[in-house]
Structure formats: structure tokens, C-alpha cells
Amino acid sequence: MATHALELRAAARITLQTDQGPIKVLPAPFVRNGPPDQSHFHRKLLDLQFSSGCLLQEQLSRLSMVEEVEDLGPTAQNVLENPRATAVSWNSNYGTHGWHRYVGRFPAHVVRALLNHFGADNRSLVCDPFAGSGTTAVECRLLGIPFVGIEICPLSCMMVRAKAAFPAEAALLRDLGESFRASYQERWHRFVKGRRISAITHAEVLDRKGNLVPPFANFERWFTPAALLGVSIAVEIGMSHEGFAREATLLALSSRMRSIGNIDVDVVRAEYSREPRENVDVGRIVVRQLHKMAADVAACLSSHAGVIGSPSSITLHEGSVLDVNLPERSVDHVITSPPYGVEAMSYLRTHLLSYRSLFVHLGHDPYGTRDKTIGSEYIEETFAHGEHRARRVSPKCGQFFAASSAGWDSRYRARRAAMLQFCDDMLAVGERLARWLKQNGRVAFIIGNKRLGEDVIPMDTIVTELFRSCGLKFVEAIRHKLKTNNSNSQVPWQERIIQEESILFFTKTRGTE
Ligand SMILES: C[S@@+](CC[C@H](N)C(=O)[O-])C[C@H]1O[C@@H](n2cnc3c(N)ncnc32)[C@H](O)[C@@H]1O
């Protein structure tokens, strides 16, 4: 490296104060080069990792947002992420994190910083009751921390299992890719029998012996017959396997759905403004994705050698957080982000084509559990007239929702009712977390304040008051818009309705008996 560049790097080093004395670190490139409005938040996350005095000298390689530590060298995260020196925004797609697009995914760097802040290690149990696409689960696996998650959506559950509980051999995925290639070609030729592909119809594909994709609304507008045939064969091959091999194959297919079907997930609803994609080679797309996944697993294993946990350290319950029961006082720390209020169904719907195509494995789409989905837009009318415990427990909630509903239009009334229901659900979540946590257990709860008409709902304060009533002592809030510049986790409409986001910290202070 040129002398000038070395000097610049040396100047970028900062000193973090720790219990064990000052430590010099070189912040990650996106911290060094990032926009000034993020620097406070970044610095806070750097400092937080030492503020509990939990991070031991030998654990410095698990620091987050740090390129290298003096006398130690690069951190494991930096080796895995391998960011460009010119990066200005964090990229949360390192390792297996980027295996599937997911709206509402939080940055892996934040999760790692929080795990360090809490001092979680291989003797701790970390819980994410809204596991989503598995960011907390993946970070726990990489750092060898036992994890238990809960998630209601079957596609998300598949993501969590594949991304966090992968077997510790990358060769398995490479072999899976190769055997997929052979099976795919054999099935394709057996069906096409030398005919021109344009002569094949959708109906024929759906009647194909071995097809497991059920007919669904407008399927001929989503896929060309050739793309439908490719998807049908890929699903058939995936379903011929069990466990991880099955889910990895189906996940590889699902993650590339935007290159296969007529789907534009940047709008909430399925749109057919374009013609279905032509000349799509599903076989090649899936094989390439499986090979990429093999390389990602190999990178995780080598960058986190000696730390990474076993697949069995990751447990996931598929169901609602309000139905699953974890043992009392079994959890050390909670790191989670629930839906931020109404619109949960909208962002789950961005994967509609995957739900339809993989129905045979997933069993249902999010509409199947919409009554249990927190933040669902489809709540029962009766909820609107319910008593709403949250209004009594949280003064802020009571105040905000006090205005009478006379004169409001029905859309506003429905949104208001759904938001109130959401507050009640947050209270029920707080009660459960308080039961599951050990004494002095810690919670990091990431929540955003959404709009209701002209007003912004102070959900951060409401959740703080609700959780406090459950025996979770509020410690502090860090306010920030968790913007990752990562198109894999955002859709434009989110920007408009989520005003600001906070990381709320709590400690369990008393028993709930
Ligand atoms: C904001 S996302 C979490 C994203 C996650 N932090 C990540 O990085 O991928 C919220 C998740 O809560 C899930 N969810 C909604 N209602 C639920 C319920 N009743 N029980 C468990 N999970 C639920 C949704 O399916 C969604 O995946």
C-alpha cells in the first residue's frame, strides 16, 4: 500500500476506553467514510461494545464495525465482509446474511454490536421472538452463541434455518449444485423431448408428471411456460431431498425469483405491467446460486474458525410469539425487531410468487396466519371496539388514542384500530419476554415510529411504558434511522411511513410470579 494511504489509515485509528485499558482500533471503512449524520450513531455502537465490561481481551476479534484491532489484526467480521476501502455504507449481506431479500431486515453490524454489548457467549441463550430472515440467528451462529427464535411466516422460517443452521461443510452445497444440474437437465429433456419450447403451454407444465406447483391466480402472467417448467422441475428436485438440502435448494430458487418471474417487489402489490421474463434458464440460475451459497459457507467457516457454533445451537419455533411457550427464566438476552405496526402483511406479500411456487413445502402463505400476524392489516372489526389494555397501562398510548373517532374516514379508523391492537400485542410480548428472561437479562428492542394520518405515533415511548409495566426496566434509547443502503432490505414506501427508529434497551429487574 502507498505510504500516503498507510498514513491516512493510521490517522483514522481511534482509541476506545475499556475496563482493561485503552484499545486502538481502525473503524470499518463505512464508519470512516460514512456521512457525518451517521457518525454519532456509529461511535455509540463502537463504545457500547465495551460499556458493559463484558468483552474480554481474547474476544476482540468479534468486534463489530471495526476493520482491525491494534496488535491483533483484522476482525472476523471484516474478513468475512471484505469491504472496499472506499465503502460509505454498511453492507449487511456478508456470509449467509444476503441469501434472500427481506424487507425490514436489520443490519447485521448492529446485532453483532449488541451481542458484544450484552457480553453474550457460548453459555448464553439469545432469543429473537420475531426472527424474520434470521439476522440475529446468523450472528449467534457465527459467534457460537446458542439461539432460540420464533417466527410465524413459513418462508422466513426456511430462511432462518438455511442461513443459520447450515451444516459445517461447504462441499455439501457444491455437491447439491452439481447433482441439481444433472437432475434438472435429465428432467427437462425428458419432458421437452426435442420440441421447440414455444410449443409448450402452461397447462402442459402443470400436468407434468412430478410437478408439485399448484395452479394459482394469474400464473400465466407471472411466468412464461419455460420459466414455469424450470420452477416446477426445481421444486420437484428440492422436494426429493430432506432437511437442509431441501430448504437450501428451495431457498436458492426463491431468492432468485425476481430473475425468473414477472415480479416487482418494489411495489407492494403484485403487478403485471410487464410481460413475463423471456429466456430464463432456471436450472443455471439455481446452480449458480447454490455454488455462491457454498462459497459463503466456506467463508463463514474460515473467517469464524474456532468460534462458530454447531447447527444444533440454533432452535426455531414456527408459530406466533403469543402461542409459543419458552421455559421461564431460560433466556439471557433478547435482540429483536417486531413489525413496527400495521403493514406487516404488505411486506410479507412481497414474496407472493415464492409462497405460490413453494406451496408444497411451505404449506400456507401469510394470509393463512393473518389473524395471528402482529401488525396485520386484516384485523377483525371487533378489535376496534375492544377494551385495549395498552391504553390503560401506557399513559402515552391512552393520550395518543384518546381523540374520538367521530368523523374519521373508514381507512383511518381501520388503521387506528390496527395500531391499537398492535399496542395490545406489544404488551403481551413484553409479558412473555419478562417471563422467559433470567433475572438481569437484557433486551434490545428495535422499533420505528409510524404515521397515523398527520401524526407520528410515539411507539418508542408506548413500548417503553408497556414493557416497564411487565418488570422490564428501561435503560436507554438510541435513536437513528437504521439505513443500510441495502436494497435487499428496503422498499421505498417504508421510507414514507417509518419516521424514525430506536433501539430500546431494557433489563429484567423482577420476577413475574
Ligand atoms: C421486522 S421483521 C423482523 C426482521 C428481522 N429482524 C431480520 O433482520 O430479518 C418482523 C417479523 O415478525 C414476524 N411476525 C409477525 N407476527 C408474528 C408473530 N405473531 N409471532 C412471531 N413472528 C411474527 C413477521 O413475519 C416478520 O418476519
mmCIF file of C-alpha atoms in Angstrom, residues 202-357:
data_model
loop_
_atom_site.group_PDB
_atom_site.id
_atom_site.type_symbol
_atom_site.label_atom_id
_atom_site.label_comp_id
_atom_site.label_asym_id
_atom_site.label_seq_id
_atom_site.Cartn_x
_atom_site.Cartn_y
_atom_site.Cartn_z
ATOM 1 C CA HIS A 202 -48.581 -23.581 -19.103
ATOM 2 C CA ALA A 203 -51.308 -26.215 -18.770
ATOM 3 C CA GLU A 204 -49.000 -28.938 -20.006
ATOM 4 C CA VAL A 205 -46.359 -27.951 -17.457
ATOM 5 C CA LEU A 206 -48.843 -28.063 -14.602
ATOM 6 C CA ASP A 207 -49.999 -31.518 -15.775
ATOM 7 C CA ARG A 208 -46.420 -32.785 -15.947
ATOM 8 C CA LYS A 209 -45.809 -35.993 -14.016
ATOM 9 C CA GLY A 210 -43.783 -34.960 -10.987
ATOM 10 C CA ASN A 211 -44.995 -31.336 -10.976
ATOM 11 C CA LEU A 212 -45.676 -30.054 -7.451
ATOM 12 C CA VAL A 213 -46.519 -26.415 -8.245
ATOM 13 C CA PRO A 214 -50.278 -25.964 -7.879
ATOM 14 C CA PRO A 215 -52.148 -23.723 -10.320
ATOM 15 C CA PHE A 216 -52.580 -20.256 -8.803
ATOM 16 C CA ALA A 217 -54.201 -16.998 -9.827
ATOM 17 C CA ASN A 218 -52.679 -15.391 -12.916
ATOM 18 C CA PHE A 219 -49.801 -17.896 -13.088
ATOM 19 C CA GLU A 220 -49.503 -17.347 -16.842
ATOM 20 C CA ARG A 221 -48.784 -13.657 -16.184
ATOM 21 C CA TRP A 222 -46.081 -14.396 -13.640
ATOM 22 C CA PHE A 223 -44.147 -16.965 -15.666
ATOM 23 C CA THR A 224 -43.561 -17.907 -19.290
ATOM 24 C CA PRO A 225 -44.200 -21.646 -19.874
ATOM 25 C CA ALA A 226 -40.416 -22.207 -19.945
ATOM 26 C CA ALA A 227 -39.901 -20.396 -16.624
ATOM 27 C CA LEU A 228 -42.827 -22.301 -15.092
ATOM 28 C CA LEU A 229 -41.304 -25.570 -16.289
ATOM 29 C CA GLY A 230 -37.964 -24.607 -14.741
ATOM 30 C CA VAL A 231 -39.602 -23.705 -11.425
ATOM 31 C CA SER A 232 -41.651 -26.890 -11.476
ATOM 32 C CA ILE A 233 -38.531 -29.026 -12.018
ATOM 33 C CA ALA A 234 -36.553 -27.115 -9.373
ATOM 34 C CA VAL A 235 -39.325 -27.611 -6.805
ATOM 35 C CA GLU A 236 -39.572 -31.305 -7.678
ATOM 36 C CA ILE A 237 -35.815 -31.753 -7.170
ATOM 37 C CA GLY A 238 -35.859 -29.729 -3.943
ATOM 38 C CA MET A 239 -38.696 -31.825 -2.559
ATOM 39 C CA SER A 240 -36.833 -35.057 -3.359
ATOM 40 C CA HIS A 241 -34.380 -34.090 -0.581
ATOM 41 C CA GLU A 242 -34.950 -33.765 3.152
ATOM 42 C CA GLY A 243 -33.867 -31.204 5.743
ATOM 43 C CA PHE A 244 -31.165 -28.689 4.850
ATOM 44 C CA ALA A 245 -30.656 -29.981 1.279
ATOM 45 C CA ARG A 246 -34.342 -29.433 0.551
ATOM 46 C CA GLU A 247 -34.514 -25.991 2.095
ATOM 47 C CA ALA A 248 -31.236 -24.819 0.566
ATOM 48 C CA THR A 249 -32.466 -25.818 -2.908
ATOM 49 C CA LEU A 250 -35.854 -24.159 -2.449
ATOM 50 C CA LEU A 251 -34.230 -21.076 -0.918
ATOM 51 C CA ALA A 252 -31.834 -20.798 -3.872
ATOM 52 C CA LEU A 253 -34.860 -20.838 -6.182
ATOM 53 C CA SER A 254 -36.888 -18.412 -4.081
ATOM 54 C CA SER A 255 -34.043 -15.941 -3.714
ATOM 55 C CA ARG A 256 -33.748 -15.624 -7.497
ATOM 56 C CA MET A 257 -37.493 -15.357 -8.157
ATOM 57 C CA ARG A 258 -37.086 -11.774 -9.341
ATOM 58 C CA SER A 259 -34.909 -13.002 -12.197
ATOM 59 C CA ILE A 260 -37.357 -15.756 -13.079
ATOM 60 C CA GLY A 261 -40.885 -14.356 -12.830
ATOM 61 C CA ASN A 262 -42.687 -11.152 -13.571
ATOM 62 C CA ILE A 263 -42.270 -9.675 -10.172
ATOM 63 C CA ASP A 264 -41.521 -6.227 -8.978
ATOM 64 C CA VAL A 265 -41.253 -6.318 -5.234
ATOM 65 C CA ASP A 266 -40.529 -2.618 -5.004
ATOM 66 C CA VAL A 267 -44.233 -2.108 -5.216
ATOM 67 C CA VAL A 268 -46.275 -3.772 -2.568
ATOM 68 C CA ARG A 269 -48.828 -5.420 -4.771
ATOM 69 C CA ALA A 270 -48.158 -7.923 -7.499
ATOM 70 C CA GLU A 271 -48.161 -6.001 -10.750
ATOM 71 C CA TYR A 272 -48.351 -7.351 -14.221
ATOM 72 C CA SER A 273 -47.340 -4.217 -16.063
ATOM 73 C CA ARG A 274 -44.514 -6.109 -17.701
ATOM 74 C CA GLU A 275 -44.647 -9.253 -19.776
ATOM 75 C CA PRO A 276 -43.235 -12.349 -18.047
ATOM 76 C CA ARG A 277 -39.475 -12.604 -18.430
ATOM 77 C CA GLU A 278 -38.302 -14.425 -21.567
ATOM 78 C CA ASN A 279 -35.268 -16.682 -21.945
ATOM 79 C CA VAL A 280 -34.975 -17.574 -18.296
ATOM 80 C CA ASP A 281 -32.714 -20.534 -17.552
ATOM 81 C CA VAL A 282 -33.909 -21.585 -14.095
ATOM 82 C CA GLY A 283 -31.501 -24.520 -13.914
ATOM 83 C CA ARG A 284 -28.464 -22.341 -14.444
ATOM 84 C CA ILE A 285 -29.748 -19.667 -12.036
ATOM 85 C CA VAL A 286 -30.296 -22.182 -9.205
ATOM 86 C CA VAL A 287 -26.959 -23.962 -9.751
ATOM 87 C CA ARG A 288 -25.108 -20.640 -9.703
ATOM 88 C CA GLN A 289 -26.894 -19.626 -6.510
ATOM 89 C CA LEU A 290 -26.091 -22.951 -4.793
ATOM 90 C CA HIS A 291 -22.424 -22.507 -5.712
ATOM 91 C CA LYS A 292 -22.460 -18.977 -4.337
ATOM 92 C CA MET A 293 -24.027 -20.316 -1.136
ATOM 93 C CA ALA A 294 -21.255 -22.932 -0.902
ATOM 94 C CA ALA A 295 -18.639 -20.172 -1.159
ATOM 95 C CA ASP A 296 -20.461 -18.142 1.529
ATOM 96 C CA VAL A 297 -20.497 -21.091 3.928
ATOM 97 C CA ALA A 298 -16.794 -21.729 3.298
ATOM 98 C CA ALA A 299 -16.090 -18.045 4.052
ATOM 99 C CA CYS A 300 -18.127 -18.199 7.296
ATOM 100 C CA LEU A 301 -16.300 -21.318 8.441
ATOM 101 C CA SER A 302 -12.843 -19.921 7.762
ATOM 102 C CA SER A 303 -13.379 -16.345 8.980
ATOM 103 C CA HIS A 304 -15.020 -17.547 12.216
ATOM 104 C CA ALA A 305 -12.978 -20.727 12.726
ATOM 105 C CA GLY A 306 -12.821 -21.732 16.370
ATOM 106 C CA VAL A 307 -15.797 -19.542 17.283
ATOM 107 C CA ILE A 308 -18.658 -20.615 15.044
ATOM 108 C CA GLY A 309 -21.300 -22.776 16.743
ATOM 109 C CA SER A 310 -22.805 -26.059 15.628
ATOM 110 C CA PRO A 311 -26.053 -26.177 13.620
ATOM 111 C CA SER A 312 -27.791 -27.708 16.652
ATOM 112 C CA SER A 313 -27.160 -24.500 18.642
ATOM 113 C CA ILE A 314 -29.894 -22.829 16.546
ATOM 114 C CA THR A 315 -33.508 -23.585 17.504
ATOM 115 C CA LEU A 316 -36.533 -22.135 15.747
ATOM 116 C CA HIS A 317 -40.208 -22.388 16.683
ATOM 117 C CA GLU A 318 -42.584 -21.842 13.790
ATOM 118 C CA GLY A 319 -45.670 -20.122 15.157
ATOM 119 C CA SER A 320 -46.820 -16.974 16.908
ATOM 120 C CA VAL A 321 -44.792 -15.471 19.728
ATOM 121 C CA LEU A 322 -48.122 -15.229 21.545
ATOM 122 C CA ASP A 323 -48.669 -19.013 21.337
ATOM 123 C CA VAL A 324 -45.169 -20.455 21.776
ATOM 124 C CA ASN A 325 -44.057 -21.049 25.348
ATOM 125 C CA LEU A 326 -40.369 -20.964 26.252
ATOM 126 C CA PRO A 327 -39.294 -22.171 29.693
ATOM 127 C CA GLU A 328 -39.463 -19.485 32.365
ATOM 128 C CA ARG A 329 -36.158 -17.754 33.150
ATOM 129 C CA SER A 330 -34.349 -19.595 30.366
ATOM 130 C CA VAL A 331 -33.261 -16.672 28.168
ATOM 131 C CA ASP A 332 -30.235 -14.446 28.820
ATOM 132 C CA HIS A 333 -30.775 -11.786 26.156
ATOM 133 C CA VAL A 334 -33.360 -10.729 23.599
ATOM 134 C CA ILE A 335 -32.382 -8.929 20.393
ATOM 135 C CA THR A 336 -35.333 -8.353 18.143
ATOM 136 C CA SER A 337 -37.366 -6.073 15.972
ATOM 137 C CA PRO A 338 -41.100 -6.687 15.630
ATOM 138 C CA PRO A 339 -43.171 -5.329 12.772
ATOM 139 C CA TYR A 340 -43.396 -1.598 13.504
ATOM 140 C CA GLY A 341 -47.184 -1.592 13.458
ATOM 141 C CA VAL A 342 -49.561 -2.065 10.567
ATOM 142 C CA GLU A 343 -48.188 -3.155 7.162
ATOM 143 C CA ALA A 344 -46.746 -6.485 8.298
ATOM 144 C CA MET A 345 -48.786 -8.232 5.628
ATOM 145 C CA SER A 346 -47.663 -5.824 2.942
ATOM 146 C CA TYR A 347 -44.052 -6.671 3.304
ATOM 147 C CA LEU A 348 -44.603 -10.385 3.681
ATOM 148 C CA ARG A 349 -46.612 -10.163 0.463
ATOM 149 C CA THR A 350 -43.552 -9.002 -1.455
ATOM 150 C CA HIS A 351 -42.637 -12.711 -1.664
ATOM 151 C CA LEU A 352 -46.003 -13.821 -3.006
ATOM 152 C CA LEU A 353 -44.544 -15.651 -6.001
ATOM 153 C CA SER A 354 -42.340 -17.746 -3.708
ATOM 154 C CA TYR A 355 -45.286 -18.644 -1.480
ATOM 155 C CA ARG A 356 -47.274 -19.734 -4.528
ATOM 156 C CA SER A 357 -44.479 -21.728 -6.152
#
